[in-house]
Coordinates of C-alpha atoms in Angstrom, one line a residue:
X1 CA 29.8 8.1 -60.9
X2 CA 26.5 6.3 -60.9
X3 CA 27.8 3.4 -59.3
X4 CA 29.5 5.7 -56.6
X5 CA 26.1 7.0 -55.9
X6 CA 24.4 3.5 -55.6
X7 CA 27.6 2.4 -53.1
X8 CA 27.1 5.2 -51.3
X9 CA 22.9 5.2 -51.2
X10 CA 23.3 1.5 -50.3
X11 CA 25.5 2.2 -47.5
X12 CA 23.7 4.8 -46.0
X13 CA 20.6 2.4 -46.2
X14 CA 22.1 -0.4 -44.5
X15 CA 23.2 1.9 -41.9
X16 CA 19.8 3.7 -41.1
X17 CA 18.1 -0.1 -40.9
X18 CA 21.0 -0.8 -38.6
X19 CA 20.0 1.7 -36.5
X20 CA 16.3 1.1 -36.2
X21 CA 16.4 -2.1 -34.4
X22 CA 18.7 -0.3 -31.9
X23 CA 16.5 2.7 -31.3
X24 CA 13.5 0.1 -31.1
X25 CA 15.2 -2.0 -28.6
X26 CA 15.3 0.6 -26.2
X27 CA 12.9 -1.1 -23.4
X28 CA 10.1 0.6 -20.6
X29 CA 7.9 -0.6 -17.9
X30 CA 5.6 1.6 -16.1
X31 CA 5.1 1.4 -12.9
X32 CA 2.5 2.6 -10.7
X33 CA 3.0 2.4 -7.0
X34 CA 2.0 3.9 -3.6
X35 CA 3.5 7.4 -2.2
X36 CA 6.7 6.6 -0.1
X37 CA 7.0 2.6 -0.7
X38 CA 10.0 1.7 -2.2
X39 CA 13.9 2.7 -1.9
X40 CA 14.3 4.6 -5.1
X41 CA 17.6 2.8 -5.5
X42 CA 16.2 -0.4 -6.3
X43 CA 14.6 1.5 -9.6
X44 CA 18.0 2.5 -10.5
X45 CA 19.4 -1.2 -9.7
X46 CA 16.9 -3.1 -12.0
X47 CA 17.8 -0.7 -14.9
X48 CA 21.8 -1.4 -14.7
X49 CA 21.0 -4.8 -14.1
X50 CA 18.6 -5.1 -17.1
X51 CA 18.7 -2.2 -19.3
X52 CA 15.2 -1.6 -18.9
X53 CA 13.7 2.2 -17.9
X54 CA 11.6 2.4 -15.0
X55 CA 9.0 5.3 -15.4
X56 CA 7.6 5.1 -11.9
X57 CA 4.1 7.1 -11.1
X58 CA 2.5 7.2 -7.8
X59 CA -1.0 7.1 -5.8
X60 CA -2.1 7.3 -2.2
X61 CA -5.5 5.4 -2.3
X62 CA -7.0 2.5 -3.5
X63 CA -9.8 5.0 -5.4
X64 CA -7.3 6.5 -7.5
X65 CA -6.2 3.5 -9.0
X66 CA -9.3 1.9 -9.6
X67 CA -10.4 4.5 -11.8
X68 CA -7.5 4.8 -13.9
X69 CA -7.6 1.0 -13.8
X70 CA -11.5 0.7 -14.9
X71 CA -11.6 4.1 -16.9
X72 CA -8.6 1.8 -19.3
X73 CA -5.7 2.8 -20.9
X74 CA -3.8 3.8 -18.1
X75 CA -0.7 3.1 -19.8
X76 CA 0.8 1.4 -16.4
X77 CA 2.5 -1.9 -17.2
X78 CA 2.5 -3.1 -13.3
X79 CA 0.2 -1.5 -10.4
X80 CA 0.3 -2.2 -6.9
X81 CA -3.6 -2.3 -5.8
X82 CA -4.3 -3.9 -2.2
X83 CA -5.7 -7.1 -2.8
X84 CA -9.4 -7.0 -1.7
X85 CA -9.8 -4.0 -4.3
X86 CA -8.0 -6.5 -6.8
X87 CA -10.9 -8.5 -6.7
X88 CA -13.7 -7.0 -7.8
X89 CA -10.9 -5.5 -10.5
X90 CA -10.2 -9.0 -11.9
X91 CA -13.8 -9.7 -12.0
X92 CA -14.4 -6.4 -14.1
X93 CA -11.5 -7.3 -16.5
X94 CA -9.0 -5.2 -15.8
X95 CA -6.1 -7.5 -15.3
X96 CA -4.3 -10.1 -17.5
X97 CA -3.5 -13.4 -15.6
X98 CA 0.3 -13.7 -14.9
X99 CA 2.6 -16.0 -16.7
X100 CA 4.5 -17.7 -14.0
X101 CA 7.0 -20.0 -16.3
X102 CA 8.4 -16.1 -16.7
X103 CA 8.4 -15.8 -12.9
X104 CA 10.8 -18.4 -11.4
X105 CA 11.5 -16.3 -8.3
X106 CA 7.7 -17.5 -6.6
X107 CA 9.8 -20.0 -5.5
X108 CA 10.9 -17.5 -2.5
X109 CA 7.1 -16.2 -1.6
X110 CA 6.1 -17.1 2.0
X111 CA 2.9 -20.0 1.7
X112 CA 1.1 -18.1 4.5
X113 CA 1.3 -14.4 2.9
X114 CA 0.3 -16.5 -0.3
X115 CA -2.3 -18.3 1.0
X116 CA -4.0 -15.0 2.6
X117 CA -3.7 -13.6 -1.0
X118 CA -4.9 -16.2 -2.8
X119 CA -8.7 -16.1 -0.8
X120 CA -9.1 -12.9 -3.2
X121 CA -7.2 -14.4 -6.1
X122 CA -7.7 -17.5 -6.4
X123 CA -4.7 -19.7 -7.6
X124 CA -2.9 -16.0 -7.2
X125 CA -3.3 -16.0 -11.0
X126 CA -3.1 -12.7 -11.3
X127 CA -0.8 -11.4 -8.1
X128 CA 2.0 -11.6 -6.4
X129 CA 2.2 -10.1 -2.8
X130 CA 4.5 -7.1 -2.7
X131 CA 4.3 -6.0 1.5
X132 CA 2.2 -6.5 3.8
X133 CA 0.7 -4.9 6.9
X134 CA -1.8 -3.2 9.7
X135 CA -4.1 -0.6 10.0
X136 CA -3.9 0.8 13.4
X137 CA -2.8 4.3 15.4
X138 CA 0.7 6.1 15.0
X139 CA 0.8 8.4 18.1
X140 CA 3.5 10.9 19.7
X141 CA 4.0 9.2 23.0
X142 CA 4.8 12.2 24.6
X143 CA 1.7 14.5 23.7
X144 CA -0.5 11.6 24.2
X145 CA 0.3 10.5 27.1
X146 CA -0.2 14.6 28.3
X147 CA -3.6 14.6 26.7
X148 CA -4.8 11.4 27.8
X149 CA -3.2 10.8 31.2
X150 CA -1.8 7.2 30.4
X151 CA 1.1 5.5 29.1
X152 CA -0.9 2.9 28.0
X153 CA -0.7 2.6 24.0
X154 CA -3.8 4.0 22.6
X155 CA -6.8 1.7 20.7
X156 CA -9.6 2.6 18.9
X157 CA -11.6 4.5 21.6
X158 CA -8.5 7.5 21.4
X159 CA -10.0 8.1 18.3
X160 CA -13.4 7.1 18.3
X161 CA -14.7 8.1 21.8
X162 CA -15.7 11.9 21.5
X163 CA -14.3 12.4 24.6
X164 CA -11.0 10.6 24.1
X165 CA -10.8 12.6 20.7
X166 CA -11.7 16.2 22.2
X167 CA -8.4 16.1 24.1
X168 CA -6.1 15.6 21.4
X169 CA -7.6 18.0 19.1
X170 CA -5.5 20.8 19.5
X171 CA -2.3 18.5 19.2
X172 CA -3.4 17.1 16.0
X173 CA -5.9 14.2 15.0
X174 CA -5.5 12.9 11.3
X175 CA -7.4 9.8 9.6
X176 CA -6.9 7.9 6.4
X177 CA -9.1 9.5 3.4
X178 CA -10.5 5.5 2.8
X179 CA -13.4 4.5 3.4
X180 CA -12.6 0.9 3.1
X181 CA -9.6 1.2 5.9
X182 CA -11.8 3.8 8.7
X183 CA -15.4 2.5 8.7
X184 CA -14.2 -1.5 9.4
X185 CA -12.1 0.3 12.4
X186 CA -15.3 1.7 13.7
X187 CA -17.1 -1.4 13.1
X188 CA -14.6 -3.3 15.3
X189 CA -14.3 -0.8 18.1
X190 CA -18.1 -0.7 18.4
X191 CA -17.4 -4.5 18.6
X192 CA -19.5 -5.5 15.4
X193 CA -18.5 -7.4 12.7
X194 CA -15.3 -5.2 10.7
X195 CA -17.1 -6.5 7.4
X196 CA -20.7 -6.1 8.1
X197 CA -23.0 -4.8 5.2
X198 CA -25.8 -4.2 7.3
X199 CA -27.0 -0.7 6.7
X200 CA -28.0 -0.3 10.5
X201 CA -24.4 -1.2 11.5
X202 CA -23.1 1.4 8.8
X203 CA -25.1 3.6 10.1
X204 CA -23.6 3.5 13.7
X205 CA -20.6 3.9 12.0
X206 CA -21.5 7.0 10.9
X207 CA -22.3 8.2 13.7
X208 CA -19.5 7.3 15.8
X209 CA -17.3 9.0 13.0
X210 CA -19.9 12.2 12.6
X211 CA -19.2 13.0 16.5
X212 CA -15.6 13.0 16.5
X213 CA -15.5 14.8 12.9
X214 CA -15.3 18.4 14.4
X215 CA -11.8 17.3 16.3
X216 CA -10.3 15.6 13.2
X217 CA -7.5 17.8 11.3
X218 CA -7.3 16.1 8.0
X219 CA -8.7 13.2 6.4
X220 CA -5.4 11.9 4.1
X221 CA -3.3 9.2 2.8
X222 CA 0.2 10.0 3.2
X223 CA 0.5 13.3 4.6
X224 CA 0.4 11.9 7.9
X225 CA 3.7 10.6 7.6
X226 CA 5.3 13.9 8.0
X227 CA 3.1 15.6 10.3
X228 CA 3.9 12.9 12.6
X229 CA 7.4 13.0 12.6
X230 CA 7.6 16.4 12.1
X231 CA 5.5 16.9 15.7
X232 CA 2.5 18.7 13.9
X233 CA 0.1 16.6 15.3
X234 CA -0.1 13.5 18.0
X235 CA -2.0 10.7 16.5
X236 CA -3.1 9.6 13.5
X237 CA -5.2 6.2 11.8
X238 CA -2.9 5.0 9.1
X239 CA -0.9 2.0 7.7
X240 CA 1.3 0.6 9.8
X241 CA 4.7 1.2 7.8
X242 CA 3.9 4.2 7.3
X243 CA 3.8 5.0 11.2
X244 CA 7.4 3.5 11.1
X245 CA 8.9 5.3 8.6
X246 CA 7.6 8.6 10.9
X247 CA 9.1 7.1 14.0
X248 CA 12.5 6.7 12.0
X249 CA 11.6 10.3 10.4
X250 CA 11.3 11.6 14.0
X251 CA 14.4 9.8 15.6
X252 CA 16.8 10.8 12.8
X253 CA 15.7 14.5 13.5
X254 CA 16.7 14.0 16.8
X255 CA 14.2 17.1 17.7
X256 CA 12.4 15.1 20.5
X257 CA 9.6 13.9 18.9
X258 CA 8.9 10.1 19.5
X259 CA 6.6 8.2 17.6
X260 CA 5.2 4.5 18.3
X261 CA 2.3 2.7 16.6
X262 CA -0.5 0.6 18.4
X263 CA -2.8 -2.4 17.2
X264 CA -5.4 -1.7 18.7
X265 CA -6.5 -4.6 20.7
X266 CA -10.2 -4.5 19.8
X267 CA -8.8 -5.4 16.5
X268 CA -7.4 -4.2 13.6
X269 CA -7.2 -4.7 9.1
X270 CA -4.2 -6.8 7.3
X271 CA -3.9 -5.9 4.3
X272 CA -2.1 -7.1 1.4
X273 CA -0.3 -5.0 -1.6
X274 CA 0.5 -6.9 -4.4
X275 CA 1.8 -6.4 -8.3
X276 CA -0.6 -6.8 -10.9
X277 CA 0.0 -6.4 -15.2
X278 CA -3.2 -4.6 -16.4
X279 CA -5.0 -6.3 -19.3
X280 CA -3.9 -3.3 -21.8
X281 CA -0.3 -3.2 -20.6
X282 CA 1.9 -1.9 -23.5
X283 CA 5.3 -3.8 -21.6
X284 CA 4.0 -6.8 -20.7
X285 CA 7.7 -8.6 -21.1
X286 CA 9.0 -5.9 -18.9
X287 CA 6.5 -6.3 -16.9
X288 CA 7.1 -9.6 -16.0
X289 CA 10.7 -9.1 -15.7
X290 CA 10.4 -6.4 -13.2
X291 CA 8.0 -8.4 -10.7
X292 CA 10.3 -11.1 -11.0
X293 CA 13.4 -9.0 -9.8
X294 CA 11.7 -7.5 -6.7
X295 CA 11.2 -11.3 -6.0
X296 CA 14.6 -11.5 -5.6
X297 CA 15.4 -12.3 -1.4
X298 CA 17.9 -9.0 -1.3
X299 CA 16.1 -6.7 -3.2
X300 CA 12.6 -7.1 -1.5
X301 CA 14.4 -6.8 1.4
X302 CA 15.9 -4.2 0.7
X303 CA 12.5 -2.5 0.1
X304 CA 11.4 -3.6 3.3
X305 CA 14.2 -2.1 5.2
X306 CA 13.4 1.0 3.9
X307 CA 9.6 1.3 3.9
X308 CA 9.4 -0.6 7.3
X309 CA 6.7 -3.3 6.0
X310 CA 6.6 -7.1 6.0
X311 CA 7.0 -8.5 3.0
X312 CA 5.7 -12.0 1.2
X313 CA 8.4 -13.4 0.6
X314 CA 9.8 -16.0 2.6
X315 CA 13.9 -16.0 1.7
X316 CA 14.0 -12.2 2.4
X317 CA 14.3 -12.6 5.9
X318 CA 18.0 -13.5 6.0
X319 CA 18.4 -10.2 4.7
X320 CA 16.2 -7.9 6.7
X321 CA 17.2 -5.6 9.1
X322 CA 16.9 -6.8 12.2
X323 CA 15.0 -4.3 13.6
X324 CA 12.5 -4.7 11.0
X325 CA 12.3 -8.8 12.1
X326 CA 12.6 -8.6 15.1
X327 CA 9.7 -5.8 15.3
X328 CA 6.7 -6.9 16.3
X329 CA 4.6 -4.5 14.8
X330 CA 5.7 -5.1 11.2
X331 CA 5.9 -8.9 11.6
X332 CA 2.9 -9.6 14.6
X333 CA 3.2 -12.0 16.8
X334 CA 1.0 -15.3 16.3
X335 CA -2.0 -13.4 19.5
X336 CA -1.9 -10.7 17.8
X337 CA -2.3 -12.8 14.3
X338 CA -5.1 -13.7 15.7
X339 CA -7.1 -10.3 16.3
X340 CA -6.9 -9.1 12.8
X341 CA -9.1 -9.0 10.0
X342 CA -9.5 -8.7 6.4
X343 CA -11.7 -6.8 4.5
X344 CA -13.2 -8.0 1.1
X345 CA -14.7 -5.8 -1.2
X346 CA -18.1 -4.6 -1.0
X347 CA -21.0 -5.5 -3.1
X348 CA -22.3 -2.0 -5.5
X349 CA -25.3 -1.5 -2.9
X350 CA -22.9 -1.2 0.3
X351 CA -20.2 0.5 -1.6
X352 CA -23.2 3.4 -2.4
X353 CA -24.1 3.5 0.7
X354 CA -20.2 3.6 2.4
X355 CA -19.3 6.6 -0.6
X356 CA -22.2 8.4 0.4
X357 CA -21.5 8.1 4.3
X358 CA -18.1 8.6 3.6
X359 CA -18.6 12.2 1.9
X360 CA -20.8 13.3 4.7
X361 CA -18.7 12.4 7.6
X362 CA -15.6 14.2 5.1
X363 CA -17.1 17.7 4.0
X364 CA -19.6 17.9 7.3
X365 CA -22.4 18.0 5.2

């Protein structure tokens, strides 16, 4: 009888410490991304192909992630900040440098995209470029061209110019809640330097965006998407992709609502969105392998097709759309290459003064 017991207490032993190393094995990576950027089917893809689980949270500016990012313990395992953020990030701490042996797909990134990374992370130790893009105006041609008498595409002044921005006030004005994306769009339509620090300039800034605050809707990051499409309002100051994905919104409604996107010719902000592995990330494995997937040519562009953003990798483009290539508004032509700018991060004294500028012109007081 006893040795029944013990055959029987050994057996269910072995079986239970059989079982650990399965329940154990079960593998996460957290992702934390932007608000409408990224074809939910590629989540489900990368799981099937590698088992993992994607638990995938999302932002809609900069801000937001940096203080989960600096406040630690966010719990994310890959975050998607825009690179001149990143920088002052990777200064602070916050990220762990990338181990590229476990990245073999970097042999697809485009050297140009990379090379505009790299002049905030150096090396691109700690990044890899997810997409790319502008900052400029999505408009409703239609209600545009009533308000403002032209079929010309709109530039800064639509938005800056009080007078300009009283006449499309009652069909709908929305900006960008980000400081760091509005205020270098003023700077560049006033024709001053986009990156000046020089409280004087900042200052003009604030004026500019002060006397065209009464005929501004809502200051937001995504909701703009919609309300374009949806023919809620007429223009708005967003990211480029964004403006496309309301164009395709609008034309898919078929309701009559058409939506195009300008770069304004005064000038206007690339930016780039890239993955980053926080320092305290609990998946850091994972983590690597899910970067490396979305390196792969068809699954970036994949992404691509369906958020209507350049991308940095190079070997995608066989497998974009082509009315994402061919677009000249997601990938710009070399002139207007030339007119845009990027925007590093500002020192602590200018960032005071641009939060504090940035509440005024926001609450009107």
């Amino acid at each position: 009888m006893r040795s029944t017991i013990l055959c029987v207490t050994a057996a269910a032993v072995t079986a239970l410490l059989t079982a650990v190393p399965a329940f154990a094995q079960e593998r996460v990576v957290n992702v934390y991304n932007w608000s409408d950027y990224i074809d939910s089917s590629i989540l489900e893809d990368f799981t099937k192909e590698t088992g993992i689980k994607v638990v995938y949270d999302t932002f809609d500016s900069n801000e937001t992630l940096e203080t989960k990012l600096l406040a630690g313990g966010s719990g994310y395992d890959v975050v998607v900040p825009t690179v001149s953020f990143m920088q002052r990030q990777i200064a602070a701490g916050v990220y762990q440098k990338l181990d590229k042996s476990k990245l073999p797909n970097l042999v697809n990134m485009w050297d140009v995209i990379m090379k505009g990374v790299a002049s905030f992370d150096p090396g691109n130790e700690y990044s890899v470029d997810y997409m790319w893009g502008t900052t400029g105006i999505g408009y409703n041609v239609d209600k545009v061209k009533a308000a403002l008498g032209t079929d010309d595409k709109p530039n800064w002044d639509a938005l800056f110019d009080p007078a300009k921005a009283a006449k499309l006030k009652d069909c709908g004005i929305y900006m960008l809640d980000s400081p760091t994306d509005v205020v270098p769009s003023v700077l560049a339509y006033l024709g001053l330097n986009p990156n000046s620090t020089d409280p004087a300039d900042l200052k003009k800034a604030q004026e500019v965006l002060t006397a065209v605050r009464p005929f501004v809707r809502k200051f937001h990051s995504s909701e703009y998407i919609s309300a374009l499409a949806n023919g809620d309002i007429c223009i708005a100051l967003g990211y480029s992709g964004d403006m496309f994905q309301a164009r395709d919104r609008a034309a898919e409604a078929n309701a009559g609502v058409r939506v195009d996107y300008s770069v304004p010719s005064q000038g206007a902000q690339i930016f780039f969105d890239v993955f980053g592995i926080p320092k305290d990330a609990p998946h850091v494995a994972e983590a690597h392998e899910f970067i490396n997937y979305m390196m792969k040519p068809e699954v970036i562009a994949k992404a691509s097709n369906f958020v209507f953003y350049a991308n940095g990798n190079k070997a995608s483009q066989q497998f974009l759309d082509k009315e994402v290539l061919d677009d000249t508004a997601i990938y710009p032509t070399p002139e207007v290459m030339a007119k845009l700018f990027t925007v590093p991060p500002l020192d602590p004294k200018t960032q005071r003064i641009v939060t504090r500028l940035w509440t005024t012109v926001v609450t009107g007081q």
